PDB file of C-alpha atoms and ligand atoms in Angstrom:
ATOM      1  CA  UNK A   1     -32.627 -14.954  13.030  1.00  0.00           C
ATOM      2  CA  UNK A   2     -32.272 -11.884  10.846  1.00  0.00           C
ATOM      3  CA  UNK A   3     -30.740 -12.226   7.405  1.00  0.00           C
ATOM      4  CA  UNK A   4     -26.941 -12.045   7.545  1.00  0.00           C
ATOM      5  CA  UNK A   5     -26.742 -10.530   4.070  1.00  0.00           C
ATOM      6  CA  UNK A   6     -29.546  -8.350   2.800  1.00  0.00           C
ATOM      7  CA  UNK A   7     -29.827  -7.964  -0.950  1.00  0.00           C
ATOM      8  CA  UNK A   8     -32.134  -5.307  -2.333  1.00  0.00           C
ATOM      9  CA  UNK A   9     -32.477  -3.806  -5.789  1.00  0.00           C
ATOM     10  CA  UNK A  10     -33.175  -0.085  -5.922  1.00  0.00           C
ATOM     11  CA  UNK A  11     -33.814   0.595  -9.604  1.00  0.00           C
ATOM     12  CA  UNK A  12     -30.574  -0.163 -11.444  1.00  0.00           C
ATOM     13  CA  UNK A  13     -28.506  -0.497  -8.235  1.00  0.00           C
ATOM     14  CA  UNK A  14     -28.175  -3.746  -6.300  1.00  0.00           C
ATOM     15  CA  UNK A  15     -27.321  -3.190  -2.647  1.00  0.00           C
ATOM     16  CA  UNK A  16     -25.511  -6.055  -0.906  1.00  0.00           C
ATOM     17  CA  UNK A  17     -25.499  -5.367   2.807  1.00  0.00           C
ATOM     18  CA  UNK A  18     -23.534  -7.369   5.377  1.00  0.00           C
ATOM     19  CA  UNK A  19     -25.767  -7.661   8.432  1.00  0.00           C
ATOM     20  CA  UNK A  20     -24.059  -9.346  11.371  1.00  0.00           C
ATOM     21  CA  UNK A  21     -23.396  -6.249  13.464  1.00  0.00           C
ATOM     22  CA  UNK A  22     -23.124  -8.120  16.775  1.00  0.00           C
ATOM     23  CA  UNK A  23     -19.956  -9.732  15.351  1.00  0.00           C
ATOM     24  CA  UNK A  24     -18.838  -6.578  13.530  1.00  0.00           C
ATOM     25  CA  UNK A  25     -19.858  -8.199  10.240  1.00  0.00           C
ATOM     26  CA  UNK A  26     -17.247 -10.965  10.488  1.00  0.00           C
ATOM     27  CA  UNK A  27     -18.036 -13.149   7.502  1.00  0.00           C
ATOM     28  CA  UNK A  28     -19.349 -16.699   7.837  1.00  0.00           C
ATOM     29  CA  UNK A  29     -19.478 -19.276   5.036  1.00  0.00           C
ATOM     30  CA  UNK A  30     -23.194 -18.581   4.566  1.00  0.00           C
ATOM     31  CA  UNK A  31     -22.454 -14.865   4.191  1.00  0.00           C
ATOM     32  CA  UNK A  32     -19.755 -15.474   1.557  1.00  0.00           C
ATOM     33  CA  UNK A  33     -22.188 -17.660  -0.374  1.00  0.00           C
ATOM     34  CA  UNK A  34     -24.966 -15.080  -0.165  1.00  0.00           C
ATOM     35  CA  UNK A  35     -22.677 -12.262  -1.286  1.00  0.00           C
ATOM     36  CA  UNK A  36     -21.262 -14.336  -4.148  1.00  0.00           C
ATOM     37  CA  UNK A  37     -24.771 -15.247  -5.288  1.00  0.00           C
ATOM     38  CA  UNK A  38     -25.840 -11.588  -5.213  1.00  0.00           C
ATOM     39  CA  UNK A  39     -22.847 -10.542  -7.336  1.00  0.00           C
ATOM     40  CA  UNK A  40     -23.133 -13.445  -9.788  1.00  0.00           C
ATOM     41  CA  UNK A  41     -26.894 -12.993 -10.060  1.00  0.00           C
ATOM     42  CA  UNK A  42     -26.558  -9.309 -10.943  1.00  0.00           C
ATOM     43  CA  UNK A  43     -24.858 -10.224 -14.213  1.00  0.00           C
ATOM     44  CA  UNK A  44     -27.942 -12.149 -15.295  1.00  0.00           C
ATOM     45  CA  UNK A  45     -30.237  -9.209 -14.609  1.00  0.00           C
ATOM     46  CA  UNK A  46     -30.084  -6.720 -17.496  1.00  0.00           C
ATOM     47  CA  UNK A  47     -31.840  -4.054 -15.429  1.00  0.00           C
ATOM     48  CA  UNK A  48     -28.914  -3.799 -13.002  1.00  0.00           C
ATOM     49  CA  UNK A  49     -26.102  -1.406 -13.800  1.00  0.00           C
ATOM     50  CA  UNK A  50     -24.182  -1.109 -10.556  1.00  0.00           C
ATOM     51  CA  UNK A  51     -23.545  -2.967  -7.280  1.00  0.00           C
ATOM     52  CA  UNK A  52     -23.185  -1.293  -3.912  1.00  0.00           C
ATOM     53  CA  UNK A  53     -21.585  -3.155  -0.997  1.00  0.00           C
ATOM     54  CA  UNK A  54     -22.488  -1.811   2.420  1.00  0.00           C
ATOM     55  CA  UNK A  55     -22.186  -2.787   6.053  1.00  0.00           C
ATOM     56  CA  UNK A  56     -23.509  -1.397   9.299  1.00  0.00           C
ATOM     57  CA  UNK A  57     -22.813   1.967  10.989  1.00  0.00           C
ATOM     58  CA  UNK A  58     -20.857   0.062  13.671  1.00  0.00           C
ATOM     59  CA  UNK A  59     -18.700  -1.952  11.240  1.00  0.00           C
ATOM     60  CA  UNK A  60     -18.133  -2.440   7.563  1.00  0.00           C
ATOM     61  CA  UNK A  61     -16.618  -5.922   7.972  1.00  0.00           C
ATOM     62  CA  UNK A  62     -14.250  -7.492  10.548  1.00  0.00           C
ATOM     63  CA  UNK A  63     -12.924  -9.983   8.014  1.00  0.00           C
ATOM     64  CA  UNK A  64     -13.272 -13.706   8.059  1.00  0.00           C
ATOM     65  CA  UNK A  65     -14.863 -15.216  11.159  1.00  0.00           C
ATOM     66  CA  UNK A  66     -11.846 -16.222  13.226  1.00  0.00           C
ATOM     67  CA  UNK A  67     -13.713 -19.163  14.750  1.00  0.00           C
ATOM     68  CA  UNK A  68     -14.155 -20.486  11.204  1.00  0.00           C
ATOM     69  CA  UNK A  69     -10.427 -20.012  10.545  1.00  0.00           C
ATOM     70  CA  UNK A  70      -9.663 -22.071  13.632  1.00  0.00           C
ATOM     71  CA  UNK A  71     -12.044 -24.776  12.432  1.00  0.00           C
ATOM     72  CA  UNK A  72     -10.495 -24.760   8.933  1.00  0.00           C
ATOM     73  CA  UNK A  73      -7.012 -25.039  10.467  1.00  0.00           C
ATOM     74  CA  UNK A  74      -8.086 -28.319  12.074  1.00  0.00           C
ATOM     75  CA  UNK A  75      -9.530 -29.625   8.819  1.00  0.00           C
ATOM     76  CA  UNK A  76      -6.607 -29.342   6.389  1.00  0.00           C
ATOM     77  CA  UNK A  77      -6.506 -25.552   6.135  1.00  0.00           C
ATOM     78  CA  UNK A  78      -8.303 -25.079   2.808  1.00  0.00           C
ATOM     79  CA  UNK A  79     -10.283 -21.882   2.448  1.00  0.00           C
ATOM     80  CA  UNK A  80     -13.889 -23.035   2.225  1.00  0.00           C
ATOM     81  CA  UNK A  81     -15.611 -23.255  -1.157  1.00  0.00           C
ATOM     82  CA  UNK A  82     -17.884 -20.281  -0.278  1.00  0.00           C
ATOM     83  CA  UNK A  83     -14.817 -18.080   0.311  1.00  0.00           C
ATOM     84  CA  UNK A  84     -13.305 -19.038  -3.031  1.00  0.00           C
ATOM     85  CA  UNK A  85     -16.680 -18.533  -4.733  1.00  0.00           C
ATOM     86  CA  UNK A  86     -16.897 -15.025  -3.283  1.00  0.00           C
ATOM     87  CA  UNK A  87     -13.326 -14.125  -4.284  1.00  0.00           C
ATOM     88  CA  UNK A  88     -13.858 -15.395  -7.856  1.00  0.00           C
ATOM     89  CA  UNK A  89     -17.182 -13.546  -8.028  1.00  0.00           C
ATOM     90  CA  UNK A  90     -15.412 -10.330  -7.055  1.00  0.00           C
ATOM     91  CA  UNK A  91     -12.606 -10.849  -9.552  1.00  0.00           C
ATOM     92  CA  UNK A  92     -14.853 -11.883 -12.438  1.00  0.00           C
ATOM     93  CA  UNK A  93     -17.637  -9.401 -11.793  1.00  0.00           C
ATOM     94  CA  UNK A  94     -18.198  -6.989 -14.672  1.00  0.00           C
ATOM     95  CA  UNK A  95     -20.571  -4.458 -13.119  1.00  0.00           C
ATOM     96  CA  UNK A  96     -19.192  -1.351 -11.445  1.00  0.00           C
ATOM     97  CA  UNK A  97     -18.801  -1.880  -7.724  1.00  0.00           C
ATOM     98  CA  UNK A  98     -19.355   0.912  -5.217  1.00  0.00           C
ATOM     99  CA  UNK A  99     -18.716   0.512  -1.476  1.00  0.00           C
ATOM    100  CA  UNK A 100     -20.025   2.430   1.535  1.00  0.00           C
ATOM    101  CA  UNK A 101     -17.608   1.977   4.438  1.00  0.00           C
ATOM    102  CA  UNK A 102     -18.461   2.872   8.022  1.00  0.00           C
ATOM    103  CA  UNK A 103     -16.437   1.636  10.985  1.00  0.00           C
ATOM    104  CA  UNK A 104     -13.719  -0.977  10.657  1.00  0.00           C
ATOM    105  CA  UNK A 105     -12.809  -2.751   7.434  1.00  0.00           C
ATOM    106  CA  UNK A 106     -10.496  -5.592   8.455  1.00  0.00           C
ATOM    107  CA  UNK A 107      -8.913  -8.385   6.383  1.00  0.00           C
ATOM    108  CA  UNK A 108     -11.208  -9.231   3.507  1.00  0.00           C
ATOM    109  CA  UNK A 109     -13.223  -6.177   4.589  1.00  0.00           C
ATOM    110  CA  UNK A 110     -10.354  -4.135   3.172  1.00  0.00           C
ATOM    111  CA  UNK A 111      -9.165  -6.418   0.372  1.00  0.00           C
ATOM    112  CA  UNK A 112     -12.644  -6.634  -1.156  1.00  0.00           C
ATOM    113  CA  UNK A 113     -12.445  -2.853  -1.628  1.00  0.00           C
ATOM    114  CA  UNK A 114      -9.525  -3.354  -4.001  1.00  0.00           C
ATOM    115  CA  UNK A 115     -12.081  -4.867  -6.422  1.00  0.00           C
ATOM    116  CA  UNK A 116     -14.341  -1.843  -6.073  1.00  0.00           C
ATOM    117  CA  UNK A 117     -14.437   1.091  -8.454  1.00  0.00           C
ATOM    118  CA  UNK A 118     -15.699   3.803  -6.119  1.00  0.00           C
ATOM    119  CA  UNK A 119     -15.347   3.718  -2.339  1.00  0.00           C
ATOM    120  CA  UNK A 120     -17.015   6.211  -0.001  1.00  0.00           C
ATOM    121  CA  UNK A 121     -15.701   6.105   3.565  1.00  0.00           C
ATOM    122  CA  UNK A 122     -16.751   7.613   6.838  1.00  0.00           C
ATOM    123  CA  UNK A 123     -14.193   9.935   8.417  1.00  0.00           C
ATOM    124  CA  UNK A 124     -14.170   7.405  11.290  1.00  0.00           C
ATOM    125  CA  UNK A 125     -13.512   4.370   9.070  1.00  0.00           C
ATOM    126  CA  UNK A 126     -10.326   2.383   9.551  1.00  0.00           C
ATOM    127  CA  UNK A 127      -8.718  -0.088   7.197  1.00  0.00           C
ATOM    128  CA  UNK A 128      -6.509  -2.934   8.372  1.00  0.00           C
ATOM    129  CA  UNK A 129      -5.145  -6.193   7.032  1.00  0.00           C
ATOM    130  CA  UNK A 130      -3.461  -7.961   9.966  1.00  0.00           C
ATOM    131  CA  UNK A 131      -2.750 -11.100   7.921  1.00  0.00           C
ATOM    132  CA  UNK A 132       0.914 -11.504   8.811  1.00  0.00           C
ATOM    133  CA  UNK A 133       0.306 -10.810  12.508  1.00  0.00           C
ATOM    134  CA  UNK A 134      -2.176 -13.694  12.397  1.00  0.00           C
ATOM    135  CA  UNK A 135       0.454 -15.943  10.798  1.00  0.00           C
ATOM    136  CA  UNK A 136      -1.293 -15.656   7.390  1.00  0.00           C
ATOM    137  CA  UNK A 137      -0.640 -14.137   3.978  1.00  0.00           C
ATOM    138  CA  UNK A 138      -2.699 -11.570   2.043  1.00  0.00           C
ATOM    139  CA  UNK A 139      -5.668 -12.857   0.005  1.00  0.00           C
ATOM    140  CA  UNK A 140      -8.330 -11.828  -2.525  1.00  0.00           C
ATOM    141  CA  UNK A 141      -5.695 -10.910  -5.087  1.00  0.00           C
ATOM    142  CA  UNK A 142      -4.569  -8.070  -2.824  1.00  0.00           C
ATOM    143  CA  UNK A 143      -0.896  -9.028  -3.176  1.00  0.00           C
ATOM    144  CA  UNK A 144      -1.205  -8.154  -6.861  1.00  0.00           C
ATOM    145  CA  UNK A 145      -3.687  -5.279  -6.768  1.00  0.00           C
ATOM    146  CA  UNK A 146      -2.405  -3.314  -3.744  1.00  0.00           C
ATOM    147  CA  UNK A 147       1.141  -2.611  -5.042  1.00  0.00           C
ATOM    148  CA  UNK A 148      -0.379  -1.440  -8.359  1.00  0.00           C
ATOM    149  CA  UNK A 149      -2.884   0.738  -6.545  1.00  0.00           C
ATOM    150  CA  UNK A 150      -0.758   2.366  -3.856  1.00  0.00           C
ATOM    151  CA  UNK A 151       2.843   1.444  -4.695  1.00  0.00           C
ATOM    152  CA  UNK A 152       5.097  -1.182  -3.125  1.00  0.00           C
ATOM    153  CA  UNK A 153       5.978   0.809  -0.004  1.00  0.00           C
ATOM    154  CA  UNK A 154       2.424   1.531   1.085  1.00  0.00           C
ATOM    155  CA  UNK A 155       1.261  -1.965   0.105  1.00  0.00           C
ATOM    156  CA  UNK A 156       4.022  -3.483   2.251  1.00  0.00           C
ATOM    157  CA  UNK A 157       3.117  -1.294   5.202  1.00  0.00           C
ATOM    158  CA  UNK A 158      -0.564  -2.271   4.939  1.00  0.00           C
ATOM    159  CA  UNK A 159      -0.402  -5.923   3.888  1.00  0.00           C
ATOM    160  CA  UNK A 160       2.816  -7.129   5.518  1.00  0.00           C
ATOM    161  CA  UNK A 161       3.470  -4.821   8.463  1.00  0.00           C
ATOM    162  CA  UNK A 162      -0.233  -4.673   9.202  1.00  0.00           C
ATOM    163  CA  UNK A 163      -0.256  -0.927   9.809  1.00  0.00           C
ATOM    164  CA  UNK A 164      -3.842   0.317   9.547  1.00  0.00           C
ATOM    165  CA  UNK A 165      -4.953   3.237   7.395  1.00  0.00           C
ATOM    166  CA  UNK A 166      -7.249   6.009   8.534  1.00  0.00           C
ATOM    167  CA  UNK A 167      -9.912   7.124   6.068  1.00  0.00           C
ATOM    168  CA  UNK A 168      -7.762  10.030   4.926  1.00  0.00           C
ATOM    169  CA  UNK A 169      -4.725   7.787   4.503  1.00  0.00           C
ATOM    170  CA  UNK A 170      -6.816   5.300   2.549  1.00  0.00           C
ATOM    171  CA  UNK A 171      -7.868   8.136   0.271  1.00  0.00           C
ATOM    172  CA  UNK A 172      -4.267   9.228  -0.233  1.00  0.00           C
ATOM    173  CA  UNK A 173      -3.403   5.590  -1.014  1.00  0.00           C
ATOM    174  CA  UNK A 174      -6.052   5.472  -3.746  1.00  0.00           C
ATOM    175  CA  UNK A 175      -8.239   2.910  -1.982  1.00  0.00           C
ATOM    176  CA  UNK A 176     -10.979   5.418  -1.173  1.00  0.00           C
ATOM    177  CA  UNK A 177     -12.548   8.098  -3.381  1.00  0.00           C
ATOM    178  CA  UNK A 178     -14.186  10.303  -0.827  1.00  0.00           C
ATOM    179  CA  UNK A 179     -14.279  10.741   2.927  1.00  0.00           C
ATOM    180  CA  UNK A 180     -17.496  12.116   4.421  1.00  0.00           C
ATOM    181  CA  UNK A 181     -19.179  12.448   7.788  1.00  0.00           C
ATOM    182  CA  UNK A 182     -20.444   9.070   9.110  1.00  0.00           C
ATOM    183  CA  UNK A 183     -24.121   9.808   8.552  1.00  0.00           C
ATOM    184  CA  UNK A 184     -23.530  10.909   4.959  1.00  0.00           C
ATOM    185  CA  UNK A 185     -21.752   7.732   3.776  1.00  0.00           C
ATOM    186  CA  UNK A 186     -24.723   5.784   2.465  1.00  0.00           C
ATOM    187  CA  UNK A 187     -26.297   8.725   0.636  1.00  0.00           C
ATOM    188  CA  UNK A 188     -22.991   9.667  -0.941  1.00  0.00           C
ATOM    189  CA  UNK A 189     -22.347   6.064  -2.056  1.00  0.00           C
ATOM    190  CA  UNK A 190     -25.871   5.780  -3.467  1.00  0.00           C
ATOM    191  CA  UNK A 191     -25.369   9.057  -5.321  1.00  0.00           C
ATOM    192  CA  UNK A 192     -22.203   7.690  -6.952  1.00  0.00           C
ATOM    193  CA  UNK A 193     -23.955   4.412  -7.811  1.00  0.00           C
ATOM    194  CA  UNK A 194     -26.869   6.291  -9.402  1.00  0.00           C
ATOM    195  CA  UNK A 195     -24.431   8.499 -11.325  1.00  0.00           C
ATOM    196  CA  UNK A 196     -22.651   5.418 -12.728  1.00  0.00           C
ATOM    197  CA  UNK A 197     -25.984   3.713 -13.477  1.00  0.00           C
ATOM    198  CA  UNK A 198     -27.114   6.730 -15.508  1.00  0.00           C
ATOM    199  CA  UNK A 199     -24.142   6.492 -17.899  1.00  0.00           C
ATOM    200  CA  UNK A 200     -24.416   4.563 -21.196  1.00  0.00           C
ATOM    201  CA  UNK A 201     -24.125   0.978 -19.842  1.00  0.00           C
ATOM    202  CA  UNK A 202     -22.125  -0.612 -22.637  1.00  0.00           C
ATOM    203  CA  UNK A 203     -19.619   2.235 -22.512  1.00  0.00           C
ATOM    204  CA  UNK A 204     -19.254   1.762 -18.771  1.00  0.00           C
ATOM    205  CA  UNK A 205     -18.701  -1.996 -19.072  1.00  0.00           C
ATOM    206  CA  UNK A 206     -16.155  -1.658 -21.882  1.00  0.00           C
ATOM    207  CA  UNK A 207     -14.272   1.097 -20.061  1.00  0.00           C
ATOM    208  CA  UNK A 208     -14.257  -0.780 -16.764  1.00  0.00           C
ATOM    209  CA  UNK A 209     -12.824  -3.841 -18.519  1.00  0.00           C
ATOM    210  CA  UNK A 210     -10.016  -1.687 -19.919  1.00  0.00           C
ATOM    211  CA  UNK A 211      -9.237  -0.117 -16.555  1.00  0.00           C
ATOM    212  CA  UNK A 212      -9.355  -3.409 -14.626  1.00  0.00           C
ATOM    213  CA  UNK A 213      -7.105  -5.299 -17.059  1.00  0.00           C
ATOM    214  CA  UNK A 214      -6.799  -9.076 -17.115  1.00  0.00           C
ATOM    215  CA  UNK A 215      -9.036 -10.885 -14.696  1.00  0.00           C
ATOM    216  CA  UNK A 216      -7.154 -14.117 -15.377  1.00  0.00           C
ATOM    217  CA  UNK A 217      -4.078 -12.643 -13.662  1.00  0.00           C
ATOM    218  CA  UNK A 218      -6.144 -11.769 -10.608  1.00  0.00           C
ATOM    219  CA  UNK A 219      -7.809 -15.178 -10.481  1.00  0.00           C
ATOM    220  CA  UNK A 220      -4.397 -16.888 -10.809  1.00  0.00           C
ATOM    221  CA  UNK A 221      -3.074 -14.755  -7.941  1.00  0.00           C
ATOM    222  CA  UNK A 222      -6.140 -15.571  -5.799  1.00  0.00           C
ATOM    223  CA  UNK A 223      -5.344 -19.278  -6.335  1.00  0.00           C
ATOM    224  CA  UNK A 224      -1.648 -18.772  -5.538  1.00  0.00           C
ATOM    225  CA  UNK A 225      -2.494 -16.880  -2.343  1.00  0.00           C
ATOM    226  CA  UNK A 226      -5.062 -19.540  -1.359  1.00  0.00           C
ATOM    227  CA  UNK A 227      -2.430 -22.303  -1.613  1.00  0.00           C
ATOM    228  CA  UNK A 228      -0.095 -20.419   0.715  1.00  0.00           C
ATOM    229  CA  UNK A 229      -2.992 -19.446   2.964  1.00  0.00           C
ATOM    230  CA  UNK A 230      -3.831 -23.130   3.379  1.00  0.00           C
ATOM    231  CA  UNK A 231      -0.336 -23.919   4.670  1.00  0.00           C
ATOM    232  CA  UNK A 232      -0.226 -20.820   6.844  1.00  0.00           C
ATOM    233  CA  UNK A 233      -3.672 -21.521   8.389  1.00  0.00           C
ATOM    234  CA  UNK A 234      -2.324 -24.784   9.789  1.00  0.00           C
ATOM    235  CA  UNK A 235       0.828 -23.176  11.195  1.00  0.00           C
ATOM    236  CA  UNK A 236       1.423 -22.959  14.914  1.00  0.00           C
ATOM    237  CA  UNK A 237       1.719 -19.163  14.505  1.00  0.00           C
ATOM    238  CA  UNK A 238      -1.783 -18.891  13.072  1.00  0.00           C
ATOM    239  CA  UNK A 239      -3.425 -21.225  15.579  1.00  0.00           C
ATOM    240  CA  UNK A 240      -1.869 -19.349  18.491  1.00  0.00           C
ATOM    241  CA  UNK A 241      -3.109 -16.008  17.093  1.00  0.00           C
ATOM    242  CA  UNK A 242      -6.666 -17.296  16.493  1.00  0.00           C
ATOM    243  CA  UNK A 243      -6.845 -18.872  19.945  1.00  0.00           C
ATOM    244  CA  UNK A 244      -5.590 -15.674  21.548  1.00  0.00           C
ATOM    245  CA  UNK A 245      -8.352 -13.713  19.760  1.00  0.00           C
ATOM    246  CA  UNK A 246     -11.065 -16.181  20.763  1.00  0.00           C
ATOM    247  CA  UNK A 247      -9.932 -16.197  24.396  1.00  0.00           C
ATOM    248  CA  UNK A 248      -9.115 -12.503  24.776  1.00  0.00           C
ATOM    249  CA  UNK A 249     -12.248 -11.521  26.707  1.00  0.00           C
ATOM    250  CA  UNK A 250     -12.435 -14.561  28.973  1.00  0.00           C
TER     251      UNK A 250
HETATM  252  N1  COA B 301     -14.241 -13.299  13.858  1.00  0.00           N
HETATM  253  C1  COA B 301     -15.044 -13.711  14.846  1.00  0.00           C
HETATM  254  N2  COA B 301     -15.605 -12.867  15.733  1.00  0.00           N
HETATM  255  C2  COA B 301     -15.306 -11.557  15.601  1.00  0.00           C
HETATM  256  C3  COA B 301     -14.460 -11.079  14.601  1.00  0.00           C
HETATM  257  C4  COA B 301     -13.924 -12.020  13.684  1.00  0.00           C
HETATM  258  N3  COA B 301     -13.141 -11.645  12.685  1.00  0.00           N
HETATM  259  N4  COA B 301     -14.351  -9.733  14.727  1.00  0.00           N
HETATM  260  C5  COA B 301     -15.116  -9.396  15.779  1.00  0.00           C
HETATM  261  N5  COA B 301     -15.693 -10.484  16.298  1.00  0.00           N
HETATM  262  C6  COA B 301     -16.603 -10.562  17.455  1.00  0.00           C
HETATM  263  C7  COA B 301     -15.864 -10.396  18.768  1.00  0.00           C
HETATM  264  O1  COA B 301     -15.316 -11.626  19.196  1.00  0.00           O
HETATM  265  C8  COA B 301     -16.984  -9.911  19.660  1.00  0.00           C
HETATM  266  O2  COA B 301     -17.779 -11.025  20.004  1.00  0.00           O
HETATM  267  P1  COA B 301     -18.394 -11.138  21.520  1.00  0.00           P
HETATM  268  O3  COA B 301     -19.245  -9.910  21.682  1.00  0.00           O
HETATM  269  O4  COA B 301     -19.154 -12.403  21.478  1.00  0.00           O
HETATM  270  O5  COA B 301     -17.206 -11.146  22.439  1.00  0.00           O
HETATM  271  C9  COA B 301     -17.824  -9.047  18.719  1.00  0.00           C
HETATM  272  O6  COA B 301     -17.501  -9.463  17.389  1.00  0.00           O
HETATM  273  C10 COA B 301     -17.534  -7.573  18.821  1.00  0.00           C
HETATM  274  O7  COA B 301     -16.133  -7.394  18.635  1.00  0.00           O
HETATM  275  P2  COA B 301     -15.212  -6.450  19.550  1.00  0.00           P
HETATM  276  O8  COA B 301     -13.795  -6.875  19.354  1.00  0.00           O
HETATM  277  O9  COA B 301     -15.754  -6.430  20.931  1.00  0.00           O
HETATM  278  O10 COA B 301     -15.499  -5.039  18.882  1.00  0.00           O
HETATM  279  P3  COA B 301     -14.503  -3.786  18.852  1.00  0.00           P
HETATM  280  O11 COA B 301     -15.316  -2.668  18.305  1.00  0.00           O
HETATM  281  O12 COA B 301     -13.811  -3.609  20.155  1.00  0.00           O
HETATM  282  O13 COA B 301     -13.386  -4.176  17.760  1.00  0.00           O
HETATM  283  C11 COA B 301     -12.557  -5.035  15.661  1.00  0.00           C
HETATM  284  C12 COA B 301     -13.737  -4.390  16.408  1.00  0.00           C
HETATM  285  C13 COA B 301     -13.061  -5.375  14.264  1.00  0.00           C
HETATM  286  C14 COA B 301     -11.378  -4.060  15.598  1.00  0.00           C
HETATM  287  C15 COA B 301     -12.108  -6.307  16.433  1.00  0.00           C
HETATM  288  O14 COA B 301     -13.264  -7.093  16.708  1.00  0.00           O
HETATM  289  C16 COA B 301     -11.126  -7.167  15.683  1.00  0.00           C
HETATM  290  O15 COA B 301      -9.950  -6.857  15.614  1.00  0.00           O
HETATM  291  N6  COA B 301     -11.606  -8.265  15.092  1.00  0.00           N
HETATM  292  C17 COA B 301     -10.756  -9.228  14.434  1.00  0.00           C
HETATM  293  C18 COA B 301     -10.450  -8.769  13.047  1.00  0.00           C
HETATM  294  C19 COA B 301      -9.546  -9.752  12.348  1.00  0.00           C
HETATM  295  O16 COA B 301      -8.424  -9.975  12.756  1.00  0.00           O
HETATM  296  N7  COA B 301     -10.100 -10.377  11.286  1.00  0.00           N
HETATM  297  C20 COA B 301      -9.385 -11.354  10.502  1.00  0.00           C
HETATM  298  C21 COA B 301      -8.609 -10.665   9.458  1.00  0.00           C
HETATM  299  S1  COA B 301      -7.738 -11.824   8.429  1.00  0.00           S
END
């Protein structure tokens, strides 16, 4: 079996690549753990100056594995420890985070971008957070970060109404920095990562801390969302939505 998350260091840039294209990079517990470890581990490596999260040309990330959600719903509804580890790693991470988005970014595929500092998207990328349609609530601190980033109206449309954003709309909403042709995404993201890595590192870290503000607020919101998520995961609404997704092709 090929590695589901591929971590490679290219000079001062650590690339964390989701690699489950046959399932559109839907995240399993093992993938959350691997991504969390890659982010946490970067802090301990003084040679690293920037992280780059990437997916596959066919999909950035289709969100949490819905089969795992269904399983969690039958086991008390708690988000697994690997999910929480990944969300805390994102929130507490100090290094600049760049993302290269091709294809769909769904659920946590989109909310993880709210923790990123520079997002390059393919003109064909699409961003969606269908939490409420699945009987769930937003996660990853997105209920706090999104209204700050794009304003209440656009955050409501995305996170509550579940209306997707095109790449251009995501740029207008402040989620994405640049929109390029699909085959230019990775090079453009790497260019931005290298540019950040070439800046005086302590100045970058101190400035990023200022711009990001309190991480305690984000972590507290992640916990608050996770409590609600747990209740919602066990709801009849959520189970019906997950089952419908799992059965849709049969
Ligand atoms: N969990 C589990 N499996 C998933 C998945 C997910 N979140 N997203 C996609 N897959 C699987 C599909 O079941 C399918 O598996 P199969 O080939 O064994 O049938 C495979 O990945 C390919 O997906 P498919 O739907 O055929 O690809 P698509 O290009 O038509 O659509 C998406 C891509 C991402 C738009 C669509 O798969 C989707 O909506 N996924 C669910 C996203 C979601 O709701 N995530 C949870 C957010 S909280």
